Short mmCIF file of C-alpha atoms in Angstrom, two decimals:
data_model
loop_
_atom_site.label_atom_id
_atom_site.label_comp_id
_atom_site.label_asym_id
_atom_site.label_seq_id
_atom_site.Cartn_x
_atom_site.Cartn_y
_atom_site.Cartn_z
CA LEU K 1 98.06 119.54 113.90
CA LYS K 2 98.50 123.67 114.14
CA ARG K 3 100.93 122.96 116.76
CA LYS K 4 103.02 119.88 115.06
CA GLY K 5 103.37 121.81 112.31
CA VAL K 6 101.82 119.69 109.65
CA GLU K 7 98.47 121.20 108.56
CA GLY K 8 98.07 120.81 105.54
CA ILE K 9 99.66 117.42 104.93
CA PRO K 10 97.56 114.58 103.60
CA LEU K 11 96.87 112.60 106.82
CA VAL K 12 95.53 109.10 107.04
CA ALA K 13 93.33 107.88 110.31
CA VAL K 14 93.94 104.39 111.71
CA HIS K 15 92.75 102.60 113.94
CA PRO K 16 94.16 99.14 114.99
CA GLY K 17 92.12 98.63 117.62
CA SER K 18 88.71 96.76 118.34
CA SER K 19 86.36 96.33 120.99
CA LYS K 20 87.25 91.87 120.66
CA PRO K 21 90.40 91.30 119.93
CA GLN K 22 89.49 88.81 116.94
CA ARG K 23 88.65 91.14 115.37
CA CYS K 24 91.23 93.00 114.98
CA TRP K 25 93.20 93.00 111.46
CA PRO K 26 96.88 92.46 112.63
CA VAL K 27 98.95 95.78 113.79
CA GLU K 28 102.15 94.36 110.82
CA ARG K 29 99.27 94.66 107.64
CA PHE K 30 98.58 97.94 109.47
CA ALA K 31 101.85 99.33 109.23
CA GLU K 32 102.00 98.56 105.83
CA VAL K 33 99.90 100.02 104.66
CA CYS K 34 101.11 102.73 105.85
CA ARG K 35 104.17 103.12 105.03
CA ALA K 36 103.15 102.27 101.20
CA MET K 37 100.67 105.36 101.79
CA GLY K 38 103.55 107.44 103.52
CA ARG K 39 106.22 107.08 100.31
CA ASP K 40 103.03 109.38 98.37
CA GLY K 41 103.32 112.09 101.31
CA TRP K 42 100.67 111.12 103.49
CA ARG K 43 101.02 111.10 107.23
CA VAL K 44 99.27 108.82 109.70
CA VAL K 45 97.24 109.67 112.99
CA ILE K 46 96.74 107.15 115.27
CA LEU K 47 93.71 106.92 116.87
CA GLY K 48 92.29 103.93 119.73
CA GLY K 49 90.95 104.46 123.14
CA LYS K 50 92.98 104.90 126.75
CA GLY K 51 92.85 100.20 126.68
CA GLU K 52 94.48 100.83 123.17
CA ASN K 53 97.73 102.33 124.25
CA GLN K 54 100.33 98.95 123.35
CA LEU K 55 98.51 98.15 120.29
CA ALA K 56 98.86 102.36 119.71
CA SER K 57 102.27 102.33 120.58
CA ARG K 58 103.33 99.44 118.48
CA LEU K 59 102.08 100.81 115.40
CA SER K 60 103.72 103.59 115.97
CA GLU K 61 106.83 102.56 116.97
CA SER K 62 107.15 100.67 113.71
CA LEU K 63 105.67 103.34 111.63
CA GLY K 64 108.67 106.15 113.24
CA GLU K 65 108.68 109.53 111.56
CA LEU K 66 105.64 108.68 109.50
CA VAL K 67 103.05 109.21 112.83
CA VAL K 68 102.56 113.20 113.33
CA VAL K 69 100.03 112.10 116.20
CA ASN K 70 99.38 109.01 118.73
CA VAL K 71 96.43 110.09 120.04
CA PRO K 72 95.60 107.05 123.08
CA GLN K 73 99.92 107.76 123.80
CA GLU K 74 99.22 111.88 124.24
CA GLY K 75 95.83 110.97 126.43
CA LEU K 76 94.18 112.80 123.98
CA SER K 77 90.36 111.87 122.64
CA LEU K 78 88.71 111.83 120.06
CA ALA K 79 87.37 115.37 119.57
CA GLU K 80 90.83 116.43 120.02
#
C-alpha cells in the first residue's frame, strides 16, 4: 500500500468470488456498493484466488480508479 501511495486512505476489501458460483453476489452489485463508498473517499482492494481472475477483472474494470489493488490480477497472495 505504501508503494501505491494509499497509506492512510480508507480501504474496503471485497471478495466477489466463491467456491460455489451459485453463492456469488453479482459483480454489478459489488460495483454499486464500491462506487457508493468511493463517493465517501473509500478505495477498493479486490481479493480472490487464482481461479477468480476473470471475476476480479470485471469488477476492476467497472470501478476504474477506485481500485488500488486487485490481488488476483497482480498475482499476489492474500498474505501479501
